[in-house]
JSON list of C-alpha atoms in Angstrom, two decimals:
[
{"chain": "A", "resi": 1, "resn": "MET", "atom": "CA", "xyz": [2.99, 5.37, -12.03]},
{"chain": "A", "resi": 2, "resn": "GLU", "atom": "CA", "xyz": [2.30, 9.00, -11.21]},
{"chain": "A", "resi": 3, "resn": "LEU", "atom": "CA", "xyz": [0.20, 7.70, -8.07]},
{"chain": "A", "resi": 4, "resn": "PHE", "atom": "CA", "xyz": [3.21, 5.60, -6.96]},
{"chain": "A", "resi": 5, "resn": "LYS", "atom": "CA", "xyz": [5.78, 8.42, -7.21]},
{"chain": "A", "resi": 6, "resn": "THR", "atom": "CA", "xyz": [3.26, 10.70, -5.23]},
{"chain": "A", "resi": 7, "resn": "LEU", "atom": "CA", "xyz": [2.94, 8.28, -2.47]},
{"chain": "A", "resi": 8, "resn": "ILE", "atom": "CA", "xyz": [6.79, 7.71, -2.52]},
{"chain": "A", "resi": 9, "resn": "CYS", "atom": "CA", "xyz": [7.89, 11.29, -2.24]},
{"chain": "A", "resi": 10, "resn": "ASN", "atom": "CA", "xyz": [5.58, 11.96, 0.46]},
{"chain": "A", "resi": 11, "resn": "PHE", "atom": "CA", "xyz": [6.08, 9.05, 2.55]},
{"chain": "A", "resi": 12, "resn": "ILE", "atom": "CA", "xyz": [9.36, 9.62, 2.46]},
{"chain": "A", "resi": 13, "resn": "TYR", "atom": "CA", "xyz": [9.17, 13.15, 3.26]},
{"chain": "A", "resi": 14, "resn": "HIS", "atom": "CA", "xyz": [7.00, 12.19, 5.94]},
{"chain": "A", "resi": 15, "resn": "HIS", "atom": "CA", "xyz": [9.62, 9.89, 7.50]},
{"chain": "A", "resi": 16, "resn": "ARG", "atom": "CA", "xyz": [12.50, 11.96, 7.11]},
{"chain": "A", "resi": 17, "resn": "HIS", "atom": "CA", "xyz": [10.87, 14.76, 9.07]},
{"chain": "A", "resi": 18, "resn": "SER", "atom": "CA", "xyz": [8.86, 12.38, 11.84]},
{"chain": "A", "resi": 19, "resn": "GLY", "atom": "CA", "xyz": [10.00, 12.12, 15.28]},
{"chain": "A", "resi": 20, "resn": "LEU", "atom": "CA", "xyz": [9.55, 8.71, 15.53]},
{"chain": "A", "resi": 21, "resn": "PHE", "atom": "CA", "xyz": [12.89, 6.65, 16.47]},
{"chain": "A", "resi": 22, "resn": "GLY", "atom": "CA", "xyz": [14.36, 4.96, 13.09]},
{"chain": "A", "resi": 23, "resn": "HIS", "atom": "CA", "xyz": [12.27, 6.46, 10.88]},
{"chain": "A", "resi": 24, "resn": "ARG", "atom": "CA", "xyz": [14.67, 9.18, 9.77]},
{"chain": "A", "resi": 25, "resn": "ASP", "atom": "CA", "xyz": [17.22, 6.69, 9.28]},
{"chain": "A", "resi": 26, "resn": "MET", "atom": "CA", "xyz": [15.45, 4.54, 6.79]},
{"chain": "A", "resi": 27, "resn": "PRO", "atom": "CA", "xyz": [12.71, 6.61, 5.09]},
{"chain": "A", "resi": 28, "resn": "ILE", "atom": "CA", "xyz": [13.08, 4.99, 1.75]},
{"chain": "A", "resi": 29, "resn": "THR", "atom": "CA", "xyz": [12.40, 1.51, 3.53]},
{"chain": "A", "resi": 30, "resn": "TYR", "atom": "CA", "xyz": [9.53, 2.58, 5.86]},
{"chain": "A", "resi": 31, "resn": "SER", "atom": "CA", "xyz": [7.93, 4.20, 2.83]},
{"chain": "A", "resi": 32, "resn": "PHE", "atom": "CA", "xyz": [8.40, 0.98, 1.25]},
{"chain": "A", "resi": 33, "resn": "LEU", "atom": "CA", "xyz": [6.63, -0.95, 3.75]},
{"chain": "A", "resi": 34, "resn": "MET", "atom": "CA", "xyz": [3.74, 1.47, 3.81]},
{"chain": "A", "resi": 35, "resn": "ILE", "atom": "CA", "xyz": [2.73, 1.47, 0.21]},
{"chain": "A", "resi": 36, "resn": "TRP", "atom": "CA", "xyz": [2.99, -2.40, 0.47]},
{"chain": "A", "resi": 37, "resn": "TYR", "atom": "CA", "xyz": [0.60, -2.41, 3.27]},
{"chain": "A", "resi": 38, "resn": "CYS", "atom": "CA", "xyz": [-1.64, -0.30, 0.77]},
{"chain": "A", "resi": 39, "resn": "CYS", "atom": "CA", "xyz": [-1.54, -3.15, -1.49]},
{"chain": "A", "resi": 40, "resn": "LEU", "atom": "CA", "xyz": [-1.63, -5.55, 0.96]},
{"chain": "A", "resi": 41, "resn": "PHE", "atom": "CA", "xyz": [-5.10, -4.04, 2.29]},
{"chain": "A", "resi": 42, "resn": "LEU", "atom": "CA", "xyz": [-6.60, -3.36, -0.82]},
{"chain": "A", "resi": 43, "resn": "ILE", "atom": "CA", "xyz": [-5.80, -6.93, -2.06]},
{"chain": "A", "resi": 44, "resn": "ALA", "atom": "CA", "xyz": [-6.68, -8.50, 1.25]},
{"chain": "A", "resi": 45, "resn": "GLY", "atom": "CA", "xyz": [-10.04, -6.42, 1.36]},
{"chain": "A", "resi": 46, "resn": "SER", "atom": "CA", "xyz": [-11.06, -7.25, -2.34]},
{"chain": "A", "resi": 47, "resn": "TYR", "atom": "CA", "xyz": [-10.15, -11.10, -1.71]},
{"chain": "A", "resi": 48, "resn": "ILE", "atom": "CA", "xyz": [-12.56, -11.18, 1.23]},
{"chain": "A", "resi": 49, "resn": "ILE", "atom": "CA", "xyz": [-15.52, -9.39, -0.43]},
{"chain": "A", "resi": 50, "resn": "ILE", "atom": "CA", "xyz": [-15.16, -11.61, -3.35]},
{"chain": "A", "resi": 51, "resn": "ASP", "atom": "CA", "xyz": [-14.97, -14.58, -1.17]},
{"chain": "A", "resi": 52, "resn": "SER", "atom": "CA", "xyz": [-18.06, -13.06, 0.60]},
{"chain": "A", "resi": 53, "resn": "PHE", "atom": "CA", "xyz": [-20.51, -12.81, -2.18]},
{"chain": "A", "resi": 54, "resn": "ALA", "atom": "CA", "xyz": [-18.80, -15.62, -4.83]},
{"chain": "A", "resi": 55, "resn": "ALA", "atom": "CA", "xyz": [-17.57, -18.64, -5.17]},
{"chain": "A", "resi": 56, "resn": "LEU", "atom": "CA", "xyz": [-13.78, -18.48, -5.65]},
{"chain": "A", "resi": 57, "resn": "PRO", "atom": "CA", "xyz": [-11.76, -21.06, -7.89]},
{"chain": "A", "resi": 58, "resn": "ARG", "atom": "CA", "xyz": [-10.25, -23.87, -5.87]},
{"chain": "A", "resi": 59, "resn": "PHE", "atom": "CA", "xyz": [-6.39, -22.81, -6.46]},
{"chain": "A", "resi": 60, "resn": "ILE", "atom": "CA", "xyz": [-6.99, -19.30, -5.13]},
{"chain": "A", "resi": 61, "resn": "TYR", "atom": "CA", "xyz": [-8.98, -20.70, -2.03]},
{"chain": "A", "resi": 62, "resn": "LEU", "atom": "CA", "xyz": [-5.91, -22.96, -1.19]},
{"chain": "A", "resi": 63, "resn": "TYR", "atom": "CA", "xyz": [-3.20, -20.53, -2.06]},
{"chain": "A", "resi": 64, "resn": "LYS", "atom": "CA", "xyz": [-5.12, -17.46, -0.64]},
{"chain": "A", "resi": 65, "resn": "TYR", "atom": "CA", "xyz": [-2.57, -16.72, 1.99]},
{"chain": "A", "resi": 66, "resn": "GLU", "atom": "CA", "xyz": [0.32, -16.56, -0.66]},
{"chain": "A", "resi": 67, "resn": "ILE", "atom": "CA", "xyz": [-1.30, -14.77, -3.23]},
{"chain": "A", "resi": 68, "resn": "ILE", "atom": "CA", "xyz": [-2.29, -11.98, -0.71]},
{"chain": "A", "resi": 69, "resn": "PHE", "atom": "CA", "xyz": [1.15, -11.66, 0.90]},
{"chain": "A", "resi": 70, "resn": "ILE", "atom": "CA", "xyz": [3.40, -12.09, -2.43]},
{"chain": "A", "resi": 71, "resn": "ILE", "atom": "CA", "xyz": [0.98, -9.87, -4.91]},
{"chain": "A", "resi": 72, "resn": "PRO", "atom": "CA", "xyz": [1.71, -6.88, -3.19]},
{"chain": "A", "resi": 73, "resn": "PHE", "atom": "CA", "xyz": [5.58, -7.50, -2.62]},
{"chain": "A", "resi": 74, "resn": "VAL", "atom": "CA", "xyz": [5.74, -8.08, -6.48]},
{"chain": "A", "resi": 75, "resn": "ILE", "atom": "CA", "xyz": [3.81, -5.06, -7.34]},
{"chain": "A", "resi": 76, "resn": "VAL", "atom": "CA", "xyz": [5.60, -2.56, -5.15]},
{"chain": "A", "resi": 77, "resn": "GLY", "atom": "CA", "xyz": [8.96, -4.25, -6.19]},
{"chain": "A", "resi": 78, "resn": "PHE", "atom": "CA", "xyz": [8.25, -3.90, -9.61]},
{"chain": "A", "resi": 79, "resn": "LEU", "atom": "CA", "xyz": [7.57, -0.04, -9.08]},
{"chain": "A", "resi": 80, "resn": "TYR", "atom": "CA", "xyz": [10.27, 0.56, -6.52]},
{"chain": "A", "resi": 81, "resn": "TYR", "atom": "CA", "xyz": [12.55, -1.13, -9.10]},
{"chain": "A", "resi": 82, "resn": "ARG", "atom": "CA", "xyz": [11.42, 1.39, -11.89]},
{"chain": "A", "resi": 83, "resn": "ILE", "atom": "CA", "xyz": [11.67, 4.47, -10.13]},
{"chain": "A", "resi": 84, "resn": "MET", "atom": "CA", "xyz": [14.43, 3.75, -7.72]},
{"chain": "A", "resi": 85, "resn": "CYS", "atom": "CA", "xyz": [17.02, 2.18, -9.67]},
{"chain": "A", "resi": 86, "resn": "GLY", "atom": "CA", "xyz": [17.44, 4.31, -12.52]},
{"chain": "A", "resi": 87, "resn": "LYS", "atom": "CA", "xyz": [19.10, 7.96, -12.81]},
{"chain": "A", "resi": 88, "resn": "ARG", "atom": "CA", "xyz": [15.56, 9.60, -12.21]},
{"chain": "A", "resi": 89, "resn": "TYR", "atom": "CA", "xyz": [15.54, 8.76, -8.61]},
{"chain": "A", "resi": 90, "resn": "ILE", "atom": "CA", "xyz": [16.92, 11.99, -7.63]},
{"chain": "A", "resi": 91, "resn": "GLY", "atom": "CA", "xyz": [14.90, 13.94, -10.02]},
{"chain": "A", "resi": 92, "resn": "ILE", "atom": "CA", "xyz": [11.73, 12.48, -9.10]},
{"chain": "A", "resi": 93, "resn": "LEU", "atom": "CA", "xyz": [12.73, 13.38, -5.16]},
{"chain": "A", "resi": 94, "resn": "LYS", "atom": "CA", "xyz": [13.51, 16.76, -6.00]},
{"chain": "A", "resi": 95, "resn": "ASN", "atom": "CA", "xyz": [10.68, 17.66, -8.01]},
{"chain": "A", "resi": 96, "resn": "PRO", "atom": "CA", "xyz": [8.33, 20.10, -5.88]},
{"chain": "A", "resi": 97, "resn": "LYS", "atom": "CA", "xyz": [5.19, 19.05, -7.82]},
{"chain": "A", "resi": 98, "resn": "TYR", "atom": "CA", "xyz": [4.74, 15.99, -5.64]},
{"chain": "A", "resi": 99, "resn": "TYR", "atom": "CA", "xyz": [5.14, 17.88, -2.58]},
{"chain": "A", "resi": 100, "resn": "THR", "atom": "CA", "xyz": [1.97, 20.16, -3.26]},
{"chain": "A", "resi": 101, "resn": "LYS", "atom": "CA", "xyz": [-0.72, 20.36, -0.33]},
{"chain": "A", "resi": 102, "resn": "LYS", "atom": "CA", "xyz": [-3.26, 18.46, -2.10]},
{"chain": "A", "resi": 103, "resn": "ARG", "atom": "CA", "xyz": [-0.85, 15.43, -2.77]},
{"chain": "A", "resi": 104, "resn": "LYS", "atom": "CA", "xyz": [0.38, 15.61, 0.90]},
{"chain": "A", "resi": 105, "resn": "ILE", "atom": "CA", "xyz": [-3.03, 15.15, 1.92]},
{"chain": "A", "resi": 106, "resn": "PHE", "atom": "CA", "xyz": [-3.97, 12.67, -0.76]},
{"chain": "A", "resi": 107, "resn": "SER", "atom": "CA", "xyz": [-1.12, 10.30, 0.37]},
{"chain": "A", "resi": 108, "resn": "TYR", "atom": "CA", "xyz": [-2.40, 10.38, 4.24]},
{"chain": "A", "resi": 109, "resn": "CYS", "atom": "CA", "xyz": [-6.01, 9.79, 2.83]},
{"chain": "A", "resi": 110, "resn": "PHE", "atom": "CA", "xyz": [-5.04, 6.74, 0.76]},
{"chain": "A", "resi": 111, "resn": "TYR", "atom": "CA", "xyz": [-3.18, 5.39, 3.12]},
{"chain": "A", "resi": 112, "resn": "TRP", "atom": "CA", "xyz": [-6.12, 5.66, 5.83]},
{"chain": "A", "resi": 113, "resn": "GLY", "atom": "CA", "xyz": [-8.63, 4.79, 3.06]},
{"chain": "A", "resi": 114, "resn": "CYS", "atom": "CA", "xyz": [-6.96, 1.57, 2.17]},
{"chain": "A", "resi": 115, "resn": "LEU", "atom": "CA", "xyz": [-7.12, 0.48, 5.97]},
{"chain": "A", "resi": 116, "resn": "LEU", "atom": "CA", "xyz": [-10.80, 1.47, 6.25]},
{"chain": "A", "resi": 117, "resn": "TYR", "atom": "CA", "xyz": [-11.34, -0.47, 3.36]},
{"chain": "A", "resi": 118, "resn": "LEU", "atom": "CA", "xyz": [-9.65, -3.60, 4.79]},
{"chain": "A", "resi": 119, "resn": "LEU", "atom": "CA", "xyz": [-11.89, -2.97, 8.07]},
{"chain": "A", "resi": 120, "resn": "PHE", "atom": "CA", "xyz": [-15.00, -2.47, 6.26]},
{"chain": "A", "resi": 121, "resn": "SER", "atom": "CA", "xyz": [-14.44, -5.63, 4.22]},
{"chain": "A", "resi": 122, "resn": "VAL", "atom": "CA", "xyz": [-13.52, -7.41, 7.50]},
{"chain": "A", "resi": 123, "resn": "TYR", "atom": "CA", "xyz": [-16.99, -6.13, 8.52]},
{"chain": "A", "resi": 124, "resn": "ILE", "atom": "CA", "xyz": [-18.59, -7.73, 5.36]},
{"chain": "A", "resi": 125, "resn": "MET", "atom": "CA", "xyz": [-16.97, -10.93, 6.46]},
{"chain": "A", "resi": 126, "resn": "TRP", "atom": "CA", "xyz": [-18.50, -11.09, 9.88]},
{"chain": "A", "resi": 127, "resn": "ALA", "atom": "CA", "xyz": [-21.78, -10.26, 8.64]},
{"chain": "A", "resi": 128, "resn": "ASP", "atom": "CA", "xyz": [-21.94, -12.92, 5.98]},
{"chain": "A", "resi": 129, "resn": "SER", "atom": "CA", "xyz": [-20.45, -15.42, 8.50]},
{"chain": "A", "resi": 130, "resn": "ASN", "atom": "CA", "xyz": [-23.47, -14.36, 11.19]},
{"chain": "A", "resi": 131, "resn": "GLY", "atom": "CA", "xyz": [-26.27, -14.89, 8.61]},
{"chain": "A", "resi": 132, "resn": "LEU", "atom": "CA", "xyz": [-26.73, -11.01, 8.01]},
{"chain": "A", "resi": 133, "resn": "ILE", "atom": "CA", "xyz": [-26.42, -10.74, 4.54]}
]
């Protein structure tokens, strides 16, 4: 939960102060999408790596796209509900401990790390399909 609070606070701060069109209008929505992308990258990358090295059960193989896209939505939606739909929402966004320089750097590194993890898993999939592994 602490990780999610750190990510949501720093992503909201980033979108409020970015110069991109539309990001200042809906910072919470864009923050939600960025965290959803992080979960999607982690789950899809893990699925690709596990599928490259081990045989998956038939149920997971048949419904892989539903699992890959719905599970991150459920995870992030639950965490979003727990934080944003209570009295604590304003208190969390005003808490200065989530805006330290270390946490801001961590938030951006986490996002880019998730993307690199997905790219690494795609490379593993490519190497497996070409017989290099």
